[in-house]
Coordinates of C-alpha atoms in Angstrom, one line a residue:
Chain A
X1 CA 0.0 0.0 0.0
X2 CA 2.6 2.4 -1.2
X3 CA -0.5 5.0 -1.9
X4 CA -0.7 5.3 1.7
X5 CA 2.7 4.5 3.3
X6 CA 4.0 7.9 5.0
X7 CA 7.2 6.1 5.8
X8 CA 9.3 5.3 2.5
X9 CA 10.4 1.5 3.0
X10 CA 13.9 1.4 2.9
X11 CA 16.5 -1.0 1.4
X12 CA 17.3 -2.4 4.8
X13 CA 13.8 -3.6 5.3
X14 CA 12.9 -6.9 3.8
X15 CA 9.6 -7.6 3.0
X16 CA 9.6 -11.3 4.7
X17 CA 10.8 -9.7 7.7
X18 CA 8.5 -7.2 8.8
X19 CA 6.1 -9.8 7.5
X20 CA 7.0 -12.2 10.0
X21 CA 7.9 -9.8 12.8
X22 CA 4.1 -8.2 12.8
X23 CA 2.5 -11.7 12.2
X24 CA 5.0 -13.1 15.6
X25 CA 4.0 -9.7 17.9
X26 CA 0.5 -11.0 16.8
X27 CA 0.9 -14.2 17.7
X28 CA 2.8 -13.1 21.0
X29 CA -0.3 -10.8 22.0
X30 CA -2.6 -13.7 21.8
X31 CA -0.8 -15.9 23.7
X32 CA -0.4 -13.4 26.7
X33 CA -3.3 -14.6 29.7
X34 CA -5.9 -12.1 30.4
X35 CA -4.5 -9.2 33.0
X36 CA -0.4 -9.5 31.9
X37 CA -0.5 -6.1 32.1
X38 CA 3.2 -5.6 32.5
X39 CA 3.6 -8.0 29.1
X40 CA 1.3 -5.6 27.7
X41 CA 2.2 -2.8 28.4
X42 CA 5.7 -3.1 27.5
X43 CA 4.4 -4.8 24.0
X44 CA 3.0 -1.5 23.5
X45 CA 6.2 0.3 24.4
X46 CA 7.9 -2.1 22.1
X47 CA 5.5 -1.2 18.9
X48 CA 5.4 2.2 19.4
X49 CA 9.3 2.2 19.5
X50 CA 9.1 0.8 16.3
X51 CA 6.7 3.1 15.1
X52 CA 8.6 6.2 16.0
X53 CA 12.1 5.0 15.1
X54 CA 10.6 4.2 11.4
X55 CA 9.1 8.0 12.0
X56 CA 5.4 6.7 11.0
X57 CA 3.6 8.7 13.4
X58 CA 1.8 7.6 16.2
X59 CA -1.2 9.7 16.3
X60 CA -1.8 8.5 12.8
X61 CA -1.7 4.8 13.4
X62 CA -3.7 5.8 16.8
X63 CA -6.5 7.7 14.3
X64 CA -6.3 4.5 11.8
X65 CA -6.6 2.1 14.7
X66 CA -10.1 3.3 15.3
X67 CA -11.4 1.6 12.8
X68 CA -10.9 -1.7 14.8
X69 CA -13.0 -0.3 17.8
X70 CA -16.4 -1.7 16.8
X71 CA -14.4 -5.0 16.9
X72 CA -13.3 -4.7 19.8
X73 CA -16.0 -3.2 21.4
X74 CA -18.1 -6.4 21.5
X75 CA -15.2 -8.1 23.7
X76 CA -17.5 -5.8 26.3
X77 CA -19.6 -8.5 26.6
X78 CA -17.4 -10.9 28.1
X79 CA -17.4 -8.6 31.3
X80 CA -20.8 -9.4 31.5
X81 CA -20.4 -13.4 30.6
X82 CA -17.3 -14.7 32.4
X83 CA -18.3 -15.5 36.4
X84 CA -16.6 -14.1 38.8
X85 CA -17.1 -11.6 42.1
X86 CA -20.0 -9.0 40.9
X87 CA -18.2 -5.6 40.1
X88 CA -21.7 -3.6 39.0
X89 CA -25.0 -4.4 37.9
X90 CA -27.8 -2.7 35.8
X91 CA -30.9 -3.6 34.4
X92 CA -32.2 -3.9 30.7
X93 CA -35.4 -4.3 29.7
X94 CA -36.2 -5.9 33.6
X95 CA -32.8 -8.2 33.2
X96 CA -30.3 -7.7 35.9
X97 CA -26.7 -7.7 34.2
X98 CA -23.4 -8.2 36.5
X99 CA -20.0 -7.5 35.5
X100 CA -17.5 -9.5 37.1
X101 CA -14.2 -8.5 37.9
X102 CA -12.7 -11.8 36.0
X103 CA -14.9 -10.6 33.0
X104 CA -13.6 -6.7 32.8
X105 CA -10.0 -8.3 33.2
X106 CA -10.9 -10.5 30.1
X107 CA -12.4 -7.8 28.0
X108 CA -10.0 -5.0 28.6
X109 CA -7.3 -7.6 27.6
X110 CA -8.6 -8.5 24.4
X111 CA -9.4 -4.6 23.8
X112 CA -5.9 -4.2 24.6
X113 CA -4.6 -7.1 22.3
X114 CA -7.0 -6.0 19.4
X115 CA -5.8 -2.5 19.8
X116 CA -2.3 -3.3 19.7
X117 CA -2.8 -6.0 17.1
X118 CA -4.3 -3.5 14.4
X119 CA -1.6 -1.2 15.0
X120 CA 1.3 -3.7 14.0
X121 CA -0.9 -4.1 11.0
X122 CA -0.7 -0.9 10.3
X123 CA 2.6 -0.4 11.0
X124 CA 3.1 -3.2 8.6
X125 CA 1.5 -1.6 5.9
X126 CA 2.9 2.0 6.8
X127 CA 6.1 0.9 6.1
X128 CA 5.8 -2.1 3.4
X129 CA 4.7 -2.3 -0.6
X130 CA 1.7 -4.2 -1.6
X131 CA 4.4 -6.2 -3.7
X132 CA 6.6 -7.3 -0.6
X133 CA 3.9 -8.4 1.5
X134 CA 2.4 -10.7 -1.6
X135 CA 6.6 -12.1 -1.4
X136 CA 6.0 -12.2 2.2
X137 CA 3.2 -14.2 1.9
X138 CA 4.6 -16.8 -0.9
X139 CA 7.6 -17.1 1.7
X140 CA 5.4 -18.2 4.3
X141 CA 3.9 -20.9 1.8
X142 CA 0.9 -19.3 1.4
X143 CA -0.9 -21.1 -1.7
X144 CA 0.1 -19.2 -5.3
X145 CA -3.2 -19.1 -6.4
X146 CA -4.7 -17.3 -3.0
X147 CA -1.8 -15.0 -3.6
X148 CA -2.4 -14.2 -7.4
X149 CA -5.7 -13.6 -6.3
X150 CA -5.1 -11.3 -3.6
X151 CA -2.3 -9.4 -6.2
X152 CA -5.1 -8.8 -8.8
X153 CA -7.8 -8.2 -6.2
X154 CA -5.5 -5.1 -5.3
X155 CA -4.5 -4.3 -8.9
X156 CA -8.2 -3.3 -9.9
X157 CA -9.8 -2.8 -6.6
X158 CA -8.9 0.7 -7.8
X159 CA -9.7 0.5 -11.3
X160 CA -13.0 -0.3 -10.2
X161 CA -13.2 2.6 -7.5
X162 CA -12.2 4.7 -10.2
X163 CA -15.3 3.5 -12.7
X164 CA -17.8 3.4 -9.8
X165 CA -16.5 7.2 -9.6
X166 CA -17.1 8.2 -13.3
X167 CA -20.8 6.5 -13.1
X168 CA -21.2 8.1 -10.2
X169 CA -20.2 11.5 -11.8
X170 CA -22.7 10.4 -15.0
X171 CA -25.3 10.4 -12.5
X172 CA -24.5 13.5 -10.8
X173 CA -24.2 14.9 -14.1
X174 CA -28.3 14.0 -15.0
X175 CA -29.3 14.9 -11.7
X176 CA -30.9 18.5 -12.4
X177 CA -34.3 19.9 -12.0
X178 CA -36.5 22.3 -13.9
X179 CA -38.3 25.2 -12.0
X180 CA -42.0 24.4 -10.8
X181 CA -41.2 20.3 -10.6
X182 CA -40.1 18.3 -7.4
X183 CA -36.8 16.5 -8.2
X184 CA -35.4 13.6 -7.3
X185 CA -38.5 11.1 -7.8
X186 CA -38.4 9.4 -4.4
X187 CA -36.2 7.3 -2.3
X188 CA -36.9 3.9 -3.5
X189 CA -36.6 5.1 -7.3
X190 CA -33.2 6.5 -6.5
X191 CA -32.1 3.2 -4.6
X192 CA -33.8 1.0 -7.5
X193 CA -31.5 3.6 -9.5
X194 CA -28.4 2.9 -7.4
X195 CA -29.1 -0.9 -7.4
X196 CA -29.4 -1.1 -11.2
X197 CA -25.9 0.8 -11.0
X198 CA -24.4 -1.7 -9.0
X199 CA -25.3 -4.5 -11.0
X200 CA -23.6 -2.5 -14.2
X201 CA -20.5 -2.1 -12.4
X202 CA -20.8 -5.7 -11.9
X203 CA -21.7 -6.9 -15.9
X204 CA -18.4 -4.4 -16.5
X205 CA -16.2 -5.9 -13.8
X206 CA -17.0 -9.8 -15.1
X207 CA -16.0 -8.9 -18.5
X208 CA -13.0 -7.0 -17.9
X209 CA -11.9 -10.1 -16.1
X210 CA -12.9 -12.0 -19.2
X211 CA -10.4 -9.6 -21.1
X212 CA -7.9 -9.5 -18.8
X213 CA -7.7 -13.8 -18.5
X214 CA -7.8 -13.4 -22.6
X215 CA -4.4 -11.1 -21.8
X216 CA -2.9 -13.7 -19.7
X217 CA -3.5 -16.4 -22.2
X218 CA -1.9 -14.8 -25.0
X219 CA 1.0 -14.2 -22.5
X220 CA 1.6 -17.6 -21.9
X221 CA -0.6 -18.6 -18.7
X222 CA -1.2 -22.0 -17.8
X223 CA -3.3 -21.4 -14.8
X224 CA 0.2 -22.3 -12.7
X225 CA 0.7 -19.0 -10.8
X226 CA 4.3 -17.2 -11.6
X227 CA 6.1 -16.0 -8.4
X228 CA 9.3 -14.0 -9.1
X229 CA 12.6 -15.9 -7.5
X230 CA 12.9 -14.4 -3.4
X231 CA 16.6 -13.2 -2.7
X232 CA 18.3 -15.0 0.5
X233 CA 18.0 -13.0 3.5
X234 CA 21.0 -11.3 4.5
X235 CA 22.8 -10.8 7.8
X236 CA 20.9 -7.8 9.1
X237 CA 17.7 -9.7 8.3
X238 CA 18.3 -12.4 10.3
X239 CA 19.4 -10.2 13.5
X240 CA 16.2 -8.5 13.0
X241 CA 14.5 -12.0 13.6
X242 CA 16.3 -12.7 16.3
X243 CA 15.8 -9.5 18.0
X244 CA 12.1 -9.7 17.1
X245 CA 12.2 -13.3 18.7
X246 CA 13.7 -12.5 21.8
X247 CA 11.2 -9.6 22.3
X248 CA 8.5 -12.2 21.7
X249 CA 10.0 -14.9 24.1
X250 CA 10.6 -11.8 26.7
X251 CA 6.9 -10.4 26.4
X252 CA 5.5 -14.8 26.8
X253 CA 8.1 -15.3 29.8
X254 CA 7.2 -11.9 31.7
X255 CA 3.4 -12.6 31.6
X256 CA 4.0 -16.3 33.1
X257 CA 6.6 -15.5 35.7
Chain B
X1 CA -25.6 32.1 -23.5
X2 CA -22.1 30.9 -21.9
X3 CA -19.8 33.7 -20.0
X4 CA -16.7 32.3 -18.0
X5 CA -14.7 35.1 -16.4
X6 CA -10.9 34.7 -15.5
X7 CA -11.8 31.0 -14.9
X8 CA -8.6 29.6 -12.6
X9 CA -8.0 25.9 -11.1
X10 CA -5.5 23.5 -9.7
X11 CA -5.7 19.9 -9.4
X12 CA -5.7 18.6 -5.9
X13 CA -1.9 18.1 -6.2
X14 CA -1.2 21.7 -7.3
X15 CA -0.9 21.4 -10.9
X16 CA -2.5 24.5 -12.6
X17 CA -5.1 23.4 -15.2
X18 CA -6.6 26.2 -16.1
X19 CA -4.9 30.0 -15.8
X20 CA -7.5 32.8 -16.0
X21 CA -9.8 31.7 -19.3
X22 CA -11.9 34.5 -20.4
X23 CA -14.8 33.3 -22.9
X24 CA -18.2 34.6 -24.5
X25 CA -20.3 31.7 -26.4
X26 CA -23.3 33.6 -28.1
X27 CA -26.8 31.1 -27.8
X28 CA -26.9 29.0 -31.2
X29 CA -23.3 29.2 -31.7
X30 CA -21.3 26.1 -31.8
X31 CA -17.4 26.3 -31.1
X32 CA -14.6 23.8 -31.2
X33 CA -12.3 23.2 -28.3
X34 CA -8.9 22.6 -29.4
X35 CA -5.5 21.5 -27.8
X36 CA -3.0 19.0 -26.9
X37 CA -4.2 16.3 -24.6
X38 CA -3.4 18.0 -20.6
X39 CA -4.5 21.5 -22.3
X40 CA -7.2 21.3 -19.9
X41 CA -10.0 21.0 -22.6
X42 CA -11.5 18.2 -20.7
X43 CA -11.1 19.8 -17.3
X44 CA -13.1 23.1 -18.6
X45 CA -15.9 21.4 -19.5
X46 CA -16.3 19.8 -16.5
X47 CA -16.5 23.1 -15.0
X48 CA -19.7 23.6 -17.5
X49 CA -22.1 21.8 -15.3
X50 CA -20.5 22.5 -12.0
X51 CA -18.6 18.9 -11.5
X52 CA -15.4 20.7 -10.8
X53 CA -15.2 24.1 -9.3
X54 CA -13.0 26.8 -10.0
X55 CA -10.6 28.1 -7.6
X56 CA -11.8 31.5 -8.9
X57 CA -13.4 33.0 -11.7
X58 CA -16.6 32.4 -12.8
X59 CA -19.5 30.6 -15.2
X60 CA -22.7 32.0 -16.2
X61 CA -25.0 30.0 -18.2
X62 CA -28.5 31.3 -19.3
X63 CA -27.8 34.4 -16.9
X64 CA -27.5 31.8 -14.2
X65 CA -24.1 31.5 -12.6
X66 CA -22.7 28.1 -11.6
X67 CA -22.6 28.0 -8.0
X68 CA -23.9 25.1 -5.4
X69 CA -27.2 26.4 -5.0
X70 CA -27.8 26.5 -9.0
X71 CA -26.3 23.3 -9.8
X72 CA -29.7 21.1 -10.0
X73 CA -31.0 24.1 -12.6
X74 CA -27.4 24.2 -14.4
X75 CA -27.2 20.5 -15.0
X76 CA -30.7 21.0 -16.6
X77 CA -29.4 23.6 -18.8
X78 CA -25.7 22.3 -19.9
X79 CA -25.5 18.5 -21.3
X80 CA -22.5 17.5 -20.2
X81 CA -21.1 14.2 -22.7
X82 CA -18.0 12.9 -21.2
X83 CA -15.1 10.8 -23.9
X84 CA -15.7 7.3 -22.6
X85 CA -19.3 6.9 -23.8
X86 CA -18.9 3.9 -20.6
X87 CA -18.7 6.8 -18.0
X88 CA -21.7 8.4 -19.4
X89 CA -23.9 5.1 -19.5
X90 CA -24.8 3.0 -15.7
X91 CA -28.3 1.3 -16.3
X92 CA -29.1 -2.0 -17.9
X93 CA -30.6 -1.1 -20.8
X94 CA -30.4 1.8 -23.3
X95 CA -34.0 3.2 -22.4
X96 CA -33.4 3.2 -18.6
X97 CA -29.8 5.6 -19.3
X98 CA -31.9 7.9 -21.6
X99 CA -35.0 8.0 -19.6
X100 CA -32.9 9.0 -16.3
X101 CA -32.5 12.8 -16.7
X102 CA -35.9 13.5 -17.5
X103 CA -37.2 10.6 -15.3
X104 CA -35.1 13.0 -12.3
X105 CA -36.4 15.9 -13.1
X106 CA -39.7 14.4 -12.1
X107 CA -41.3 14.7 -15.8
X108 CA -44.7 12.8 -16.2
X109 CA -43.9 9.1 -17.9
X110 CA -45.5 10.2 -20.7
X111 CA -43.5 13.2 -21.1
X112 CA -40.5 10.8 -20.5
X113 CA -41.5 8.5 -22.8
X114 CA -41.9 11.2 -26.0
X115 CA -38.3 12.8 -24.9
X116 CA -36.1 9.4 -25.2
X117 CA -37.7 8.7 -28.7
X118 CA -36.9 12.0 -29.9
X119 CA -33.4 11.8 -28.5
X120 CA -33.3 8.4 -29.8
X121 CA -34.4 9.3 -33.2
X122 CA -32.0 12.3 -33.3
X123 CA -29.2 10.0 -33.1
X124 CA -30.3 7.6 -35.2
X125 CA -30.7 5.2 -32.6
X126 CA -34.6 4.3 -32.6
X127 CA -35.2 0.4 -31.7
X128 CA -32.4 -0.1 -29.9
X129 CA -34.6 1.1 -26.4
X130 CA -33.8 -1.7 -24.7
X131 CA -30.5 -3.2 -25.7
X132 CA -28.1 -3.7 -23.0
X133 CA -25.4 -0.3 -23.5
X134 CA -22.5 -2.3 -23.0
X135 CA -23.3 -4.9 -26.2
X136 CA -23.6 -2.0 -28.8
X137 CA -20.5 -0.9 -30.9
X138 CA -18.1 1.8 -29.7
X139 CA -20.2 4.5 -32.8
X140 CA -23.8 3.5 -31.1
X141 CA -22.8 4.3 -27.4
X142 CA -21.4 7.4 -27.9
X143 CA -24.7 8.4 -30.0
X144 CA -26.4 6.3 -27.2
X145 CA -24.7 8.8 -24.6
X146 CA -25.7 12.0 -26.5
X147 CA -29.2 11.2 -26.7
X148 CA -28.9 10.8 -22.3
X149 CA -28.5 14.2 -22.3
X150 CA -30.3 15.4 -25.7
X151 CA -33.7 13.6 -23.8
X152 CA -33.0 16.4 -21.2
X153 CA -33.7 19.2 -23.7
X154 CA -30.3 21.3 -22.5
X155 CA -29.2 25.0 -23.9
X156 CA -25.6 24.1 -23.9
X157 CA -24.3 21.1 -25.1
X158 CA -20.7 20.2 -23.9
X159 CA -19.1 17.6 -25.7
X160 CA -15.5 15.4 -24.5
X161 CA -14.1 14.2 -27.9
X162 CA -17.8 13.0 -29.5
X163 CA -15.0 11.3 -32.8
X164 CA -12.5 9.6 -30.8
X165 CA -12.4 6.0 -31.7
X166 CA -15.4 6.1 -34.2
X167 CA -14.8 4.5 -37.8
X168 CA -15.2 6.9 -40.5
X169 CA -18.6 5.8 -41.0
X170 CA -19.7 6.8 -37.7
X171 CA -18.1 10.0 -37.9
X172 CA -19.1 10.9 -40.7
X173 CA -23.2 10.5 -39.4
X174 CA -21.7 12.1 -36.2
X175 CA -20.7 15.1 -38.0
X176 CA -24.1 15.0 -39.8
X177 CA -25.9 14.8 -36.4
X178 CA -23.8 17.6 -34.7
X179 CA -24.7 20.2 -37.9
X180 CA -28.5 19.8 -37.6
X181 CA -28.8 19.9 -33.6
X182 CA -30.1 23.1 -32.7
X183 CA -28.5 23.6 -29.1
X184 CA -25.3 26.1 -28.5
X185 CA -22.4 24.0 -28.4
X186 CA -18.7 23.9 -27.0
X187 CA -17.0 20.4 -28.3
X188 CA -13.5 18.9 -27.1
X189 CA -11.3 17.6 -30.3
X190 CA -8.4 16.9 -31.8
X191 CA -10.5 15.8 -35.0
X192 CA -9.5 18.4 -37.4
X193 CA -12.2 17.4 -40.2
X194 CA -15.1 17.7 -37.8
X195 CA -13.8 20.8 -36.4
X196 CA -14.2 22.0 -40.6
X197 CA -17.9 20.6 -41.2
X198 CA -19.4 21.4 -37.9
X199 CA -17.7 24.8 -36.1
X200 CA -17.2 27.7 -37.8
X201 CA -15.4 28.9 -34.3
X202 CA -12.5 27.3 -32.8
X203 CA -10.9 28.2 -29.2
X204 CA -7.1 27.0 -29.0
X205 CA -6.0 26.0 -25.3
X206 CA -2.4 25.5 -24.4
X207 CA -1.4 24.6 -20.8
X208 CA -4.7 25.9 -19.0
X209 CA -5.1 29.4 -21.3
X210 CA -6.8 30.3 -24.3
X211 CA -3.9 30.5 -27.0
X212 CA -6.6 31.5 -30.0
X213 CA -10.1 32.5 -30.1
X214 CA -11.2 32.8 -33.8
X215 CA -12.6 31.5 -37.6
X216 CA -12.3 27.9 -37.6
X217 CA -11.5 28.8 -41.6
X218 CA -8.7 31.0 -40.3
X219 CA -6.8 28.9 -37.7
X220 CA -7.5 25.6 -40.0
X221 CA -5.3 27.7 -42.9
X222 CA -2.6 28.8 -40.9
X223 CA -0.7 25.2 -40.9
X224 CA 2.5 27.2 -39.0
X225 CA 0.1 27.6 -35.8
X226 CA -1.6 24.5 -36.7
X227 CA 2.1 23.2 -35.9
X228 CA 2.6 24.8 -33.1
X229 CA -0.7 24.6 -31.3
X230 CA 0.8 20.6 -31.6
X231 CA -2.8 20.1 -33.6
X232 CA -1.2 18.2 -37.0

């Protein structure tokens, strides 16, 4: 996601690496037992090292993070589901509800973990091309096809923004009114409208695809997926790993100790 | 009929478009947009109907100025045709994309129905009402997306390169079609022969301003600007 990187990735940075690094914090956070605060808490400090030492900006990957708050929001209700001693009650709809103390452990934590999560993602993708994480994701034996999928998914994701724009600005265009006469029909002739839109973006999608296979073809494909050769990891790659790995390891062994 | 006034504006990364265009279109008249592709042709006309606005100047149309409040009333005024006949046309079937603008403008069905048969038999396109727009030939959606705006009965129509693409056939009937329409028109192209049968005005633009402002018979003879406008 290059478009929307703010920190150019650098030579130094393979691909693989961060790959792995962001998918192992993730994999770290949800090992951590609900209420390893101090594990937490310096995971946090750990990431938002990172963040700042790769100048990505933290109130930016804070404002991005938002959008996993609706997520995480309905770990809330394991406050109300796990038993333990009654923190607070209240009533809804004549139904006593108590929060237990075991239960707003568990929910903060995986508020905290899902928090902390999206922002390695974003990290991630701050600081990584579209290209590298597809290599990434070959590296880690992800199946070809899923990845030539996901390559071309991304490739015209915004070619088809881009024509649901123009229609869009068709529309817009036709949309007038003449003095005297109500405009604008009503809402269910605009949403049939809308609809009708949809399914054209759709007819044009499924026969560029056509055209775009008919491409491939003449190019040579044989339905086996190409993936370009991956370059060895060098030395500062692999101490990265380790360094990575030992954070991991740290963050497991502080929340069990 | 069309007055823009020291007409200015920037693309959202800063790049000038257009740099203070001055222009009078008298009603009835119909003038040829020429220029280079990035002479901001395209980006002009999209100020016509108030899809872009400028970063300053101003556009009167009818005596009504394009602003936010006017826009419903100035898109009923200025028929706005982009290139890509595919941008113009979204519904399933040629009769639904021509019926739309009047259909919006809250016209009896009646009223809707007479308009896209007249727009449809302007361009030559009757019986074709409900054909899918994406299985007719390059030549019939482009005619398909005039009559769109045609079926809204506008003052000004605003054309984005009506000839690109089309066979000599269909250019020829395009160029037939554009000489017996009645509205005031200002049409994008590099296509030097329609520019001779249709516009006895042509308006040169070169990097956002207006380079030449005269007799199609005039500009068309001087092949040394011809040359340097980059227009042969």
């Amino acid at each position: 996601m290059a478009d929307t990187a703010t920190a150019e990735p650098t030579a130094a940075d393979d691909g693989r690496v961060k790959t792995w690094l962001a998918l192992g914090f993730i994999f770290t956070l949800a090992w951590l037992p609900a209420g390893a605060w101090d594990a937490l808490i310096m995971a946090a400090l750990a990431l938002w090292f990172v963040i700042g030492w790769k100048r990505i900006g933290l109130w930016m990957i804070w404002r991005r993070s938002l959008i996993a708050w609706p997520f995480a929001l309905a770990a809330l209700t394991l406050a109300i589901a796990r038993p333990g001693a009654p923190v607070f009650q209240f009533t809804i709809g004549g139904q006593a509800i108590t929060a237990t103390d075991a239960g707003m452990v568990a929910a903060a934590t995986v508020m905290a973990k899902s928090w902390l999560s999206v922002q390695a993602m974003l990290t991630l993708i701050a600081t990584t091309h579209f290209s590298e994480l597809l290599t990434a994701l070959a590296a880690l034996r992800l199946p070809p096809v899923l990845i030539l999928i996901l390559g071309m998914a991304y490739r015209y994701l915004f070619i088809l923004q881009e024509e649901a724009l123009r229609m869009l600005r068709a529309r817009d265009s036709r949309s007038a009114s003449i003095p005297g006469q109500p405009a604008g029909r009503n809402l269910f002739w605009r949403a049939t409208i809308t609809g009708r839109m949809v399914g054209t973006l759709f007819i044009r999608a499924y026969e560029r695809s056509e055209r775009i296979y008919a491409a491939m073809l003449a190019r040579g494909y044989d339905g086996r997926p190409v993936t370009a050769t991956q370059p060895p990891l060098r030395p500062t790659d692999y101490f990265a790993l380790i360094g990575g790995g030992i954070v991991c390891v740290s963050l497991i062994v502080i929340a069990y100790i | 009929m069309l007055t823009i006034t020291n007409l200015s504006y920037a693309y959202p990364d800063g790049t000038p478009a257009l740099r203070g265009i001055d222009l009078v279109v008298a009603a009835g008249e119909k003038v040829a947009l020429l220029g280079v592709n990035g002479a901001g042709k395209s980006t002009l006309l999209l100020h016509l109907n108030g899809t872009l606005r400028p970063a300053s100047g101003a556009i009167v149309v009818d005596g009504l100025p394009v602003t936010a409040q006017n826009l419903r009333q100035i898109r009923a005024r200025v028929g706005l045709v982009f290139q890509d006949p595919d941008d113009q046309l979204f519904s399933p079937t040629v009769f639904d994309d021509v019926a739309f603008g009047p259909l919006y403008m809250g016209l009896a069905p009646a009223e809707v129905d007479q308009r896209v048969q007249q727009a449809l038999q302007a361009v030559g396109m009757t019986g074709y009402e409900q054909r899918p727009p994406h299985r007719l030939s390059l030549g019939q959606r482009k005619r398909v997306a005039l009559a769109t705006v045609l079926a809204m009965q506008p003052s000004l129509l605003a054309l984005d390169e009506p000839s690109a693409g089309l066979d000599p056939r269909a250019r020829r009937e395009l160029s037939e079609l554009l000489r017996t329409l009645p509205q005031t028109m200002l049409v994008s192209t590099h296509d030097l022969a329609l520019v001779a049968d249709v516009f006895p005005r042509s308006i040169v633009l070169a990097e956002g301003r207006v380079v030449a402002d005269e007799a199609t018979s005039s500009l068309l003879a001087d092949h040394d600007r011809l040359w340097q406008y980059g227009l042969i």
